[in-house]
JSON list of C-alpha atoms in Angstrom, two decimals:
[
{"chain": "A", "resi": 1, "resn": "MET", "atom": "CA", "xyz": [-22.29, -25.14, 4.76]},
{"chain": "A", "resi": 2, "resn": "SER", "atom": "CA", "xyz": [-22.93, -22.04, 6.81]},
{"chain": "A", "resi": 3, "resn": "GLY", "atom": "CA", "xyz": [-24.83, -19.04, 5.50]},
{"chain": "A", "resi": 4, "resn": "ILE", "atom": "CA", "xyz": [-24.12, -17.08, 2.35]},
{"chain": "A", "resi": 5, "resn": "ARG", "atom": "CA", "xyz": [-22.57, -13.66, 2.70]},
{"chain": "A", "resi": 6, "resn": "ILE", "atom": "CA", "xyz": [-22.64, -10.88, 0.10]},
{"chain": "A", "resi": 7, "resn": "ASN", "atom": "CA", "xyz": [-19.97, -8.20, 0.65]},
{"chain": "A", "resi": 8, "resn": "PRO", "atom": "CA", "xyz": [-20.18, -5.31, -1.83]},
{"chain": "A", "resi": 9, "resn": "SER", "atom": "CA", "xyz": [-16.81, -3.71, -2.63]},
{"chain": "A", "resi": 10, "resn": "VAL", "atom": "CA", "xyz": [-16.47, 0.03, -2.08]},
{"chain": "A", "resi": 11, "resn": "LEU", "atom": "CA", "xyz": [-14.04, 0.13, -5.03]},
{"chain": "A", "resi": 12, "resn": "SER", "atom": "CA", "xyz": [-17.23, 0.40, -7.08]},
{"chain": "A", "resi": 13, "resn": "ALA", "atom": "CA", "xyz": [-18.86, 3.01, -4.84]},
{"chain": "A", "resi": 14, "resn": "ASP", "atom": "CA", "xyz": [-18.92, 6.75, -5.45]},
{"chain": "A", "resi": 15, "resn": "PHE", "atom": "CA", "xyz": [-16.02, 7.99, -3.32]},
{"chain": "A", "resi": 16, "resn": "VAL", "atom": "CA", "xyz": [-17.44, 11.51, -3.17]},
{"chain": "A", "resi": 17, "resn": "ASN", "atom": "CA", "xyz": [-20.86, 10.29, -2.02]},
{"chain": "A", "resi": 18, "resn": "MET", "atom": "CA", "xyz": [-19.62, 7.36, 0.03]},
{"chain": "A", "resi": 19, "resn": "GLN", "atom": "CA", "xyz": [-22.15, 7.66, 2.85]},
{"chain": "A", "resi": 20, "resn": "ALA", "atom": "CA", "xyz": [-25.09, 7.73, 0.44]},
{"chain": "A", "resi": 21, "resn": "ASP", "atom": "CA", "xyz": [-23.72, 4.69, -1.40]},
{"chain": "A", "resi": 22, "resn": "LEU", "atom": "CA", "xyz": [-23.13, 2.82, 1.87]},
{"chain": "A", "resi": 23, "resn": "ASP", "atom": "CA", "xyz": [-26.74, 3.47, 2.86]},
{"chain": "A", "resi": 24, "resn": "ARG", "atom": "CA", "xyz": [-27.81, 1.76, -0.38]},
{"chain": "A", "resi": 25, "resn": "ILE", "atom": "CA", "xyz": [-26.24, -1.57, 0.70]},
{"chain": "A", "resi": 26, "resn": "ALA", "atom": "CA", "xyz": [-27.82, -2.00, 4.13]},
{"chain": "A", "resi": 27, "resn": "ALA", "atom": "CA", "xyz": [-29.02, -5.45, 2.98]},
{"chain": "A", "resi": 28, "resn": "ALA", "atom": "CA", "xyz": [-25.43, -6.67, 2.60]},
{"chain": "A", "resi": 29, "resn": "ASP", "atom": "CA", "xyz": [-23.61, -8.74, 5.22]},
{"chain": "A", "resi": 30, "resn": "PHE", "atom": "CA", "xyz": [-20.37, -6.75, 5.20]},
{"chain": "A", "resi": 31, "resn": "VAL", "atom": "CA", "xyz": [-18.87, -3.97, 3.13]},
{"chain": "A", "resi": 32, "resn": "HIS", "atom": "CA", "xyz": [-15.60, -4.99, 1.47]},
{"chain": "A", "resi": 33, "resn": "VAL", "atom": "CA", "xyz": [-12.94, -2.29, 1.77]},
{"chain": "A", "resi": 34, "resn": "ASP", "atom": "CA", "xyz": [-9.89, -2.62, -0.49]},
{"chain": "A", "resi": 35, "resn": "VAL", "atom": "CA", "xyz": [-6.74, -0.98, 0.87]},
{"chain": "A", "resi": 36, "resn": "MET", "atom": "CA", "xyz": [-4.00, -0.80, -1.79]},
{"chain": "A", "resi": 37, "resn": "ASP", "atom": "CA", "xyz": [-0.53, 0.70, -1.32]},
{"chain": "A", "resi": 38, "resn": "ASN", "atom": "CA", "xyz": [0.78, 0.99, -4.92]},
{"chain": "A", "resi": 39, "resn": "HIS", "atom": "CA", "xyz": [3.57, -1.45, -3.96]},
{"chain": "A", "resi": 40, "resn": "PHE", "atom": "CA", "xyz": [2.02, -4.87, -3.44]},
{"chain": "A", "resi": 41, "resn": "VAL", "atom": "CA", "xyz": [-0.46, -4.03, -6.20]},
{"chain": "A", "resi": 42, "resn": "PRO", "atom": "CA", "xyz": [-0.10, -1.35, -8.92]},
{"chain": "A", "resi": 43, "resn": "ASN", "atom": "CA", "xyz": [-2.92, 0.79, -7.59]},
{"chain": "A", "resi": 44, "resn": "LEU", "atom": "CA", "xyz": [-3.50, 3.17, -4.70]},
{"chain": "A", "resi": 45, "resn": "THR", "atom": "CA", "xyz": [-6.78, 3.52, -2.84]},
{"chain": "A", "resi": 46, "resn": "PHE", "atom": "CA", "xyz": [-6.93, 4.83, 0.73]},
{"chain": "A", "resi": 47, "resn": "GLY", "atom": "CA", "xyz": [-5.60, 4.22, 4.20]},
{"chain": "A", "resi": 48, "resn": "PRO", "atom": "CA", "xyz": [-6.67, 4.21, 7.84]},
{"chain": "A", "resi": 49, "resn": "GLN", "atom": "CA", "xyz": [-8.38, 7.62, 7.90]},
{"chain": "A", "resi": 50, "resn": "MET", "atom": "CA", "xyz": [-10.77, 6.74, 5.08]},
{"chain": "A", "resi": 51, "resn": "VAL", "atom": "CA", "xyz": [-11.40, 3.30, 6.54]},
{"chain": "A", "resi": 52, "resn": "GLN", "atom": "CA", "xyz": [-12.20, 4.87, 9.89]},
{"chain": "A", "resi": 53, "resn": "ARG", "atom": "CA", "xyz": [-14.79, 7.15, 8.25]},
{"chain": "A", "resi": 54, "resn": "ILE", "atom": "CA", "xyz": [-16.35, 4.19, 6.43]},
{"chain": "A", "resi": 55, "resn": "GLN", "atom": "CA", "xyz": [-16.42, 2.36, 9.76]},
{"chain": "A", "resi": 56, "resn": "GLU", "atom": "CA", "xyz": [-18.22, 5.31, 11.37]},
{"chain": "A", "resi": 57, "resn": "THR", "atom": "CA", "xyz": [-20.86, 5.62, 8.63]},
{"chain": "A", "resi": 58, "resn": "SER", "atom": "CA", "xyz": [-21.41, 2.08, 7.30]},
{"chain": "A", "resi": 59, "resn": "PRO", "atom": "CA", "xyz": [-24.70, 0.34, 8.15]},
{"chain": "A", "resi": 60, "resn": "VAL", "atom": "CA", "xyz": [-22.93, -3.04, 7.98]},
{"chain": "A", "resi": 61, "resn": "PRO", "atom": "CA", "xyz": [-19.61, -4.32, 9.43]},
{"chain": "A", "resi": 62, "resn": "LEU", "atom": "CA", "xyz": [-16.33, -3.83, 7.56]},
{"chain": "A", "resi": 63, "resn": "ASP", "atom": "CA", "xyz": [-14.48, -6.61, 5.74]},
{"chain": "A", "resi": 64, "resn": "VAL", "atom": "CA", "xyz": [-11.09, -4.97, 5.12]},
{"chain": "A", "resi": 65, "resn": "HIS", "atom": "CA", "xyz": [-8.85, -6.48, 2.42]},
{"chain": "A", "resi": 66, "resn": "LEU", "atom": "CA", "xyz": [-5.25, -5.31, 2.67]},
{"chain": "A", "resi": 67, "resn": "MET", "atom": "CA", "xyz": [-3.41, -5.51, -0.66]},
{"chain": "A", "resi": 68, "resn": "ILE", "atom": "CA", "xyz": [-0.29, -4.06, 0.91]},
{"chain": "A", "resi": 69, "resn": "ASP", "atom": "CA", "xyz": [3.30, -4.86, 1.76]},
{"chain": "A", "resi": 70, "resn": "ASP", "atom": "CA", "xyz": [4.33, -5.40, 5.39]},
{"chain": "A", "resi": 71, "resn": "PRO", "atom": "CA", "xyz": [0.91, -6.36, 6.79]},
{"chain": "A", "resi": 72, "resn": "GLU", "atom": "CA", "xyz": [2.61, -7.26, 10.08]},
{"chain": "A", "resi": 73, "resn": "ARG", "atom": "CA", "xyz": [3.13, -3.54, 10.58]},
{"chain": "A", "resi": 74, "resn": "TRP", "atom": "CA", "xyz": [-0.21, -2.21, 9.29]},
{"chain": "A", "resi": 75, "resn": "ALA", "atom": "CA", "xyz": [-2.94, -4.84, 9.67]},
{"chain": "A", "resi": 76, "resn": "PRO", "atom": "CA", "xyz": [-3.40, -4.60, 13.47]},
{"chain": "A", "resi": 77, "resn": "GLY", "atom": "CA", "xyz": [-4.27, -0.91, 13.15]},
{"chain": "A", "resi": 78, "resn": "TYR", "atom": "CA", "xyz": [-7.28, -1.76, 10.98]},
{"chain": "A", "resi": 79, "resn": "ALA", "atom": "CA", "xyz": [-8.49, -4.24, 13.58]},
{"chain": "A", "resi": 80, "resn": "GLU", "atom": "CA", "xyz": [-8.08, -1.53, 16.22]},
{"chain": "A", "resi": 81, "resn": "LEU", "atom": "CA", "xyz": [-10.27, 0.82, 14.13]},
{"chain": "A", "resi": 82, "resn": "GLY", "atom": "CA", "xyz": [-13.10, -1.65, 14.67]},
{"chain": "A", "resi": 83, "resn": "ALA", "atom": "CA", "xyz": [-13.11, -3.56, 11.37]},
{"chain": "A", "resi": 84, "resn": "ALA", "atom": "CA", "xyz": [-15.04, -6.81, 11.87]},
{"chain": "A", "resi": 85, "resn": "SER", "atom": "CA", "xyz": [-12.67, -8.69, 9.58]},
{"chain": "A", "resi": 86, "resn": "VAL", "atom": "CA", "xyz": [-9.14, -7.95, 8.38]},
{"chain": "A", "resi": 87, "resn": "THR", "atom": "CA", "xyz": [-7.64, -9.95, 5.49]},
{"chain": "A", "resi": 88, "resn": "PHE", "atom": "CA", "xyz": [-3.98, -9.73, 4.49]},
{"chain": "A", "resi": 89, "resn": "HIS", "atom": "CA", "xyz": [-2.14, -11.41, 1.61]},
{"chain": "A", "resi": 90, "resn": "LEU", "atom": "CA", "xyz": [-0.20, -14.60, 2.19]},
{"chain": "A", "resi": 91, "resn": "GLU", "atom": "CA", "xyz": [2.31, -13.44, -0.43]},
{"chain": "A", "resi": 92, "resn": "ALA", "atom": "CA", "xyz": [3.07, -10.26, 1.55]},
{"chain": "A", "resi": 93, "resn": "SER", "atom": "CA", "xyz": [3.23, -11.73, 5.04]},
{"chain": "A", "resi": 94, "resn": "SER", "atom": "CA", "xyz": [6.33, -12.95, 6.81]},
{"chain": "A", "resi": 95, "resn": "GLU", "atom": "CA", "xyz": [4.46, -14.50, 9.78]},
{"chain": "A", "resi": 96, "resn": "PRO", "atom": "CA", "xyz": [0.88, -15.22, 8.66]},
{"chain": "A", "resi": 97, "resn": "VAL", "atom": "CA", "xyz": [-0.13, -17.37, 11.63]},
{"chain": "A", "resi": 98, "resn": "ALA", "atom": "CA", "xyz": [1.31, -14.97, 14.19]},
{"chain": "A", "resi": 99, "resn": "LEU", "atom": "CA", "xyz": [-0.41, -12.05, 12.46]},
{"chain": "A", "resi": 100, "resn": "ALA", "atom": "CA", "xyz": [-3.76, -13.87, 12.34]},
{"chain": "A", "resi": 101, "resn": "ARG", "atom": "CA", "xyz": [-3.50, -14.60, 16.06]},
{"chain": "A", "resi": 102, "resn": "ARG", "atom": "CA", "xyz": [-2.75, -10.94, 16.74]},
{"chain": "A", "resi": 103, "resn": "LEU", "atom": "CA", "xyz": [-5.78, -9.79, 14.74]},
{"chain": "A", "resi": 104, "resn": "ARG", "atom": "CA", "xyz": [-8.01, -12.24, 16.60]},
{"chain": "A", "resi": 105, "resn": "ALA", "atom": "CA", "xyz": [-6.59, -11.06, 19.94]},
{"chain": "A", "resi": 106, "resn": "ILE", "atom": "CA", "xyz": [-7.60, -7.48, 19.05]},
{"chain": "A", "resi": 107, "resn": "GLY", "atom": "CA", "xyz": [-11.11, -8.71, 18.29]},
{"chain": "A", "resi": 108, "resn": "ALA", "atom": "CA", "xyz": [-11.29, -8.94, 14.49]},
{"chain": "A", "resi": 109, "resn": "ARG", "atom": "CA", "xyz": [-11.84, -11.98, 12.33]},
{"chain": "A", "resi": 110, "resn": "ALA", "atom": "CA", "xyz": [-8.53, -12.88, 10.68]},
{"chain": "A", "resi": 111, "resn": "GLY", "atom": "CA", "xyz": [-8.47, -13.51, 6.95]},
{"chain": "A", "resi": 112, "resn": "VAL", "atom": "CA", "xyz": [-5.73, -14.52, 4.54]},
{"chain": "A", "resi": 113, "resn": "ALA", "atom": "CA", "xyz": [-5.86, -13.93, 0.78]},
{"chain": "A", "resi": 114, "resn": "VAL", "atom": "CA", "xyz": [-4.12, -15.74, -2.08]},
{"chain": "A", "resi": 115, "resn": "LYS", "atom": "CA", "xyz": [-3.55, -14.44, -5.60]},
{"chain": "A", "resi": 116, "resn": "PRO", "atom": "CA", "xyz": [-4.66, -16.57, -8.58]},
{"chain": "A", "resi": 117, "resn": "GLY", "atom": "CA", "xyz": [-1.15, -17.99, -9.06]},
{"chain": "A", "resi": 118, "resn": "THR", "atom": "CA", "xyz": [-0.53, -18.91, -5.41]},
{"chain": "A", "resi": 119, "resn": "PRO", "atom": "CA", "xyz": [-1.16, -22.58, -4.57]},
{"chain": "A", "resi": 120, "resn": "ALA", "atom": "CA", "xyz": [-3.51, -23.25, -1.69]},
{"chain": "A", "resi": 121, "resn": "GLU", "atom": "CA", "xyz": [-1.60, -26.20, -0.23]},
{"chain": "A", "resi": 122, "resn": "SER", "atom": "CA", "xyz": [0.46, -23.94, 2.01]},
{"chain": "A", "resi": 123, "resn": "LEU", "atom": "CA", "xyz": [-2.73, -23.18, 3.97]},
{"chain": "A", "resi": 124, "resn": "TYR", "atom": "CA", "xyz": [-3.94, -26.76, 4.49]},
{"chain": "A", "resi": 125, "resn": "ASP", "atom": "CA", "xyz": [-2.21, -27.32, 7.82]},
{"chain": "A", "resi": 126, "resn": "VAL", "atom": "CA", "xyz": [-3.17, -23.93, 9.27]},
{"chain": "A", "resi": 127, "resn": "LEU", "atom": "CA", "xyz": [-6.81, -23.58, 8.17]},
{"chain": "A", "resi": 128, "resn": "ASP", "atom": "CA", "xyz": [-8.06, -23.10, 11.71]},
{"chain": "A", "resi": 129, "resn": "GLU", "atom": "CA", "xyz": [-5.70, -20.20, 12.33]},
{"chain": "A", "resi": 130, "resn": "PHE", "atom": "CA", "xyz": [-7.90, -18.15, 9.98]},
{"chain": "A", "resi": 131, "resn": "ASP", "atom": "CA", "xyz": [-11.55, -17.18, 10.04]},
{"chain": "A", "resi": 132, "resn": "GLN", "atom": "CA", "xyz": [-11.62, -16.52, 6.30]},
{"chain": "A", "resi": 133, "resn": "ILE", "atom": "CA", "xyz": [-9.60, -17.51, 3.24]},
{"chain": "A", "resi": 134, "resn": "LEU", "atom": "CA", "xyz": [-9.96, -15.23, 0.24]},
{"chain": "A", "resi": 135, "resn": "VAL", "atom": "CA", "xyz": [-9.33, -16.87, -3.12]},
{"chain": "A", "resi": 136, "resn": "MET", "atom": "CA", "xyz": [-8.76, -14.03, -5.59]},
{"chain": "A", "resi": 137, "resn": "THR", "atom": "CA", "xyz": [-10.68, -14.70, -8.80]},
{"chain": "A", "resi": 138, "resn": "VAL", "atom": "CA", "xyz": [-8.83, -11.88, -10.61]},
{"chain": "A", "resi": 139, "resn": "GLU", "atom": "CA", "xyz": [-5.31, -10.48, -10.26]},
{"chain": "A", "resi": 140, "resn": "PRO", "atom": "CA", "xyz": [-5.60, -8.03, -7.37]},
{"chain": "A", "resi": 141, "resn": "GLY", "atom": "CA", "xyz": [-5.27, -4.32, -8.01]},
{"chain": "A", "resi": 142, "resn": "PHE", "atom": "CA", "xyz": [-8.20, -3.13, -10.08]},
{"chain": "A", "resi": 143, "resn": "GLY", "atom": "CA", "xyz": [-11.97, -3.46, -9.96]},
{"chain": "A", "resi": 144, "resn": "GLY", "atom": "CA", "xyz": [-14.08, -4.43, -12.96]},
{"chain": "A", "resi": 145, "resn": "GLN", "atom": "CA", "xyz": [-11.94, -7.34, -14.17]},
{"chain": "A", "resi": 146, "resn": "SER", "atom": "CA", "xyz": [-13.29, -10.58, -15.61]},
{"chain": "A", "resi": 147, "resn": "PHE", "atom": "CA", "xyz": [-13.77, -13.62, -13.39]},
{"chain": "A", "resi": 148, "resn": "MET", "atom": "CA", "xyz": [-11.04, -16.28, -13.77]},
{"chain": "A", "resi": 149, "resn": "PRO", "atom": "CA", "xyz": [-12.69, -19.73, -13.83]},
{"chain": "A", "resi": 150, "resn": "GLU", "atom": "CA", "xyz": [-9.24, -21.36, -13.66]},
{"chain": "A", "resi": 151, "resn": "THR", "atom": "CA", "xyz": [-9.13, -20.40, -9.96]},
{"chain": "A", "resi": 152, "resn": "MET", "atom": "CA", "xyz": [-12.07, -22.72, -9.16]},
{"chain": "A", "resi": 153, "resn": "PRO", "atom": "CA", "xyz": [-10.09, -25.97, -8.67]},
{"chain": "A", "resi": 154, "resn": "LYS", "atom": "CA", "xyz": [-8.04, -24.23, -5.96]},
{"chain": "A", "resi": 155, "resn": "LEU", "atom": "CA", "xyz": [-11.23, -23.07, -4.26]},
{"chain": "A", "resi": 156, "resn": "ALA", "atom": "CA", "xyz": [-12.75, -26.55, -4.47]},
{"chain": "A", "resi": 157, "resn": "ALA", "atom": "CA", "xyz": [-9.57, -28.09, -3.02]},
{"chain": "A", "resi": 158, "resn": "LEU", "atom": "CA", "xyz": [-9.65, -25.65, -0.09]},
{"chain": "A", "resi": 159, "resn": "ALA", "atom": "CA", "xyz": [-13.34, -26.39, 0.50]},
{"chain": "A", "resi": 160, "resn": "ALA", "atom": "CA", "xyz": [-12.65, -30.14, 0.53]},
{"chain": "A", "resi": 161, "resn": "GLU", "atom": "CA", "xyz": [-9.74, -29.66, 2.92]},
{"chain": "A", "resi": 162, "resn": "ALA", "atom": "CA", "xyz": [-11.86, -27.49, 5.23]},
{"chain": "A", "resi": 163, "resn": "ARG", "atom": "CA", "xyz": [-14.56, -30.17, 5.30]},
{"chain": "A", "resi": 164, "resn": "ARG", "atom": "CA", "xyz": [-11.95, -32.83, 6.04]},
{"chain": "A", "resi": 165, "resn": "HIS", "atom": "CA", "xyz": [-10.64, -30.76, 8.96]},
{"chain": "A", "resi": 166, "resn": "GLY", "atom": "CA", "xyz": [-14.15, -29.93, 10.19]},
{"chain": "A", "resi": 167, "resn": "SER", "atom": "CA", "xyz": [-13.04, -26.30, 9.83]},
{"chain": "A", "resi": 168, "resn": "ALA", "atom": "CA", "xyz": [-15.48, -23.41, 10.15]},
{"chain": "A", "resi": 169, "resn": "VAL", "atom": "CA", "xyz": [-13.32, -21.15, 7.95]},
{"chain": "A", "resi": 170, "resn": "TRP", "atom": "CA", "xyz": [-15.24, -18.95, 5.52]},
{"chain": "A", "resi": 171, "resn": "LEU", "atom": "CA", "xyz": [-14.22, -19.23, 1.86]},
{"chain": "A", "resi": 172, "resn": "GLN", "atom": "CA", "xyz": [-14.40, -15.89, 0.09]},
{"chain": "A", "resi": 173, "resn": "VAL", "atom": "CA", "xyz": [-14.09, -15.03, -3.60]},
{"chain": "A", "resi": 174, "resn": "ASP", "atom": "CA", "xyz": [-13.30, -11.59, -4.96]},
{"chain": "A", "resi": 175, "resn": "GLY", "atom": "CA", "xyz": [-13.14, -10.49, -8.58]},
{"chain": "A", "resi": 176, "resn": "GLY", "atom": "CA", "xyz": [-15.67, -10.54, -11.39]},
{"chain": "A", "resi": 177, "resn": "ILE", "atom": "CA", "xyz": [-18.46, -11.88, -9.16]},
{"chain": "A", "resi": 178, "resn": "SER", "atom": "CA", "xyz": [-21.86, -11.22, -10.73]},
{"chain": "A", "resi": 179, "resn": "ALA", "atom": "CA", "xyz": [-25.20, -12.92, -11.28]},
{"chain": "A", "resi": 180, "resn": "SER", "atom": "CA", "xyz": [-23.58, -14.91, -14.10]},
{"chain": "A", "resi": 181, "resn": "THR", "atom": "CA", "xyz": [-20.50, -16.14, -12.18]},
{"chain": "A", "resi": 182, "resn": "ILE", "atom": "CA", "xyz": [-21.67, -16.53, -8.57]},
{"chain": "A", "resi": 183, "resn": "ALA", "atom": "CA", "xyz": [-23.11, -20.03, -9.09]},
{"chain": "A", "resi": 184, "resn": "GLN", "atom": "CA", "xyz": [-19.76, -21.31, -10.36]},
{"chain": "A", "resi": 185, "resn": "ALA", "atom": "CA", "xyz": [-17.98, -19.99, -7.26]},
{"chain": "A", "resi": 186, "resn": "ALA", "atom": "CA", "xyz": [-20.68, -21.27, -4.91]},
{"chain": "A", "resi": 187, "resn": "GLU", "atom": "CA", "xyz": [-20.58, -24.76, -6.45]},
{"chain": "A", "resi": 188, "resn": "ALA", "atom": "CA", "xyz": [-16.82, -24.83, -5.91]},
{"chain": "A", "resi": 189, "resn": "GLY", "atom": "CA", "xyz": [-17.34, -24.11, -2.20]},
{"chain": "A", "resi": 190, "resn": "ALA", "atom": "CA", "xyz": [-17.38, -20.33, -1.69]},
{"chain": "A", "resi": 191, "resn": "ASP", "atom": "CA", "xyz": [-19.80, -18.98, 0.93]},
{"chain": "A", "resi": 192, "resn": "THR", "atom": "CA", "xyz": [-18.68, -15.33, 1.04]},
{"chain": "A", "resi": 193, "resn": "PHE", "atom": "CA", "xyz": [-18.82, -13.24, -2.13]},
{"chain": "A", "resi": 194, "resn": "VAL", "atom": "CA", "xyz": [-17.30, -9.85, -2.90]},
{"chain": "A", "resi": 195, "resn": "ALA", "atom": "CA", "xyz": [-19.24, -8.06, -5.63]},
{"chain": "A", "resi": 196, "resn": "GLY", "atom": "CA", "xyz": [-18.45, -4.55, -6.82]},
{"chain": "A", "resi": 197, "resn": "SER", "atom": "CA", "xyz": [-20.13, -3.19, -9.92]},
{"chain": "A", "resi": 198, "resn": "ALA", "atom": "CA", "xyz": [-22.76, -5.98, -9.78]},
{"chain": "A", "resi": 199, "resn": "VAL", "atom": "CA", "xyz": [-24.13, -4.27, -6.65]},
{"chain": "A", "resi": 200, "resn": "PHE", "atom": "CA", "xyz": [-23.13, -0.61, -6.74]},
{"chain": "A", "resi": 201, "resn": "GLY", "atom": "CA", "xyz": [-23.79, -0.41, -10.49]},
{"chain": "A", "resi": 202, "resn": "ALA", "atom": "CA", "xyz": [-27.34, -1.70, -10.08]},
{"chain": "A", "resi": 203, "resn": "ASP", "atom": "CA", "xyz": [-30.38, 0.59, -10.01]},
{"chain": "A", "resi": 204, "resn": "ASP", "atom": "CA", "xyz": [-31.51, -1.20, -6.87]},
{"chain": "A", "resi": 205, "resn": "PRO", "atom": "CA", "xyz": [-28.55, -2.57, -4.87]},
{"chain": "A", "resi": 206, "resn": "ASP", "atom": "CA", "xyz": [-30.86, -4.38, -2.42]},
{"chain": "A", "resi": 207, "resn": "LEU", "atom": "CA", "xyz": [-32.42, -6.31, -5.29]},
{"chain": "A", "resi": 208, "resn": "ALA", "atom": "CA", "xyz": [-28.96, -7.05, -6.71]},
{"chain": "A", "resi": 209, "resn": "ILE", "atom": "CA", "xyz": [-27.79, -8.37, -3.33]},
{"chain": "A", "resi": 210, "resn": "ALA", "atom": "CA", "xyz": [-30.92, -10.55, -3.02]},
{"chain": "A", "resi": 211, "resn": "ALA", "atom": "CA", "xyz": [-30.38, -11.93, -6.54]},
{"chain": "A", "resi": 212, "resn": "LEU", "atom": "CA", "xyz": [-26.73, -12.77, -5.81]},
{"chain": "A", "resi": 213, "resn": "ARG", "atom": "CA", "xyz": [-27.73, -14.44, -2.55]},
{"chain": "A", "resi": 214, "resn": "ALA", "atom": "CA", "xyz": [-30.40, -16.49, -4.32]},
{"chain": "A", "resi": 215, "resn": "GLY", "atom": "CA", "xyz": [-27.97, -17.53, -7.06]},
{"chain": "A", "resi": 216, "resn": "ALA", "atom": "CA", "xyz": [-25.42, -18.73, -4.51]},
{"chain": "A", "resi": 217, "resn": "ALA", "atom": "CA", "xyz": [-28.06, -20.53, -2.41]},
{"chain": "A", "resi": 218, "resn": "SER", "atom": "CA", "xyz": [-29.39, -22.35, -5.43]},
{"chain": "A", "resi": 219, "resn": "ALA", "atom": "CA", "xyz": [-25.88, -23.45, -6.44]},
{"chain": "A", "resi": 220, "resn": "HIS", "atom": "CA", "xyz": [-25.19, -24.68, -2.88]},
{"chain": "A", "resi": 221, "resn": "ALA", "atom": "CA", "xyz": [-28.42, -26.69, -2.92]},
{"chain": "A", "resi": 222, "resn": "HIS", "atom": "CA", "xyz": [-27.33, -28.39, -6.15]},
{"chain": "A", "resi": 223, "resn": "ALA", "atom": "CA", "xyz": [-23.78, -29.00, -4.96]},
{"chain": "A", "resi": 224, "resn": "HIS", "atom": "CA", "xyz": [-24.76, -30.75, -1.71]}
]
């Protein structure tokens, strides 16, 4: 198992004081940026201009999560802005492997996300086409939702398949990740954790990040 990554979600940041909030998470590995289009999910966040400003001011690399229709059209632009990682939804993509290859060619890590109800088997044969698989642990669209433990068997199955393939793909979870749920996700095989309010809502985000990291590391030690 490679390292543990903690990626705070800007959905929980103060949009008016974004730079100050970004400076509070310098201990994180990436900052998770949720782009929603009010079509693929019933919520609207921001687009390329805002992401570009976050890119210019963030102390850590960007992990962009596109909850949008037609990622073939829009995803490459986020890679071109300099995002370190760009994740699109399997459910929205017409050519996921071709899109992942295009993102990698631009220089970003290519990620693919699956909603709670989407089976993971469709990804088994193409694991190595992606640098990251995001297993949504809530229905995408809104921050602050409760973690869905019923998504853990899918995560564990993906982790087992990745091991079988000798794949280096990162397994990310997003939704309801906190000090009380991170161990469950880590035991099931996640190594990359999106946390929103658990980090930005803390008095000391650095301490919160360290606590999440320690919780995941401890769970990994027990699981292996």
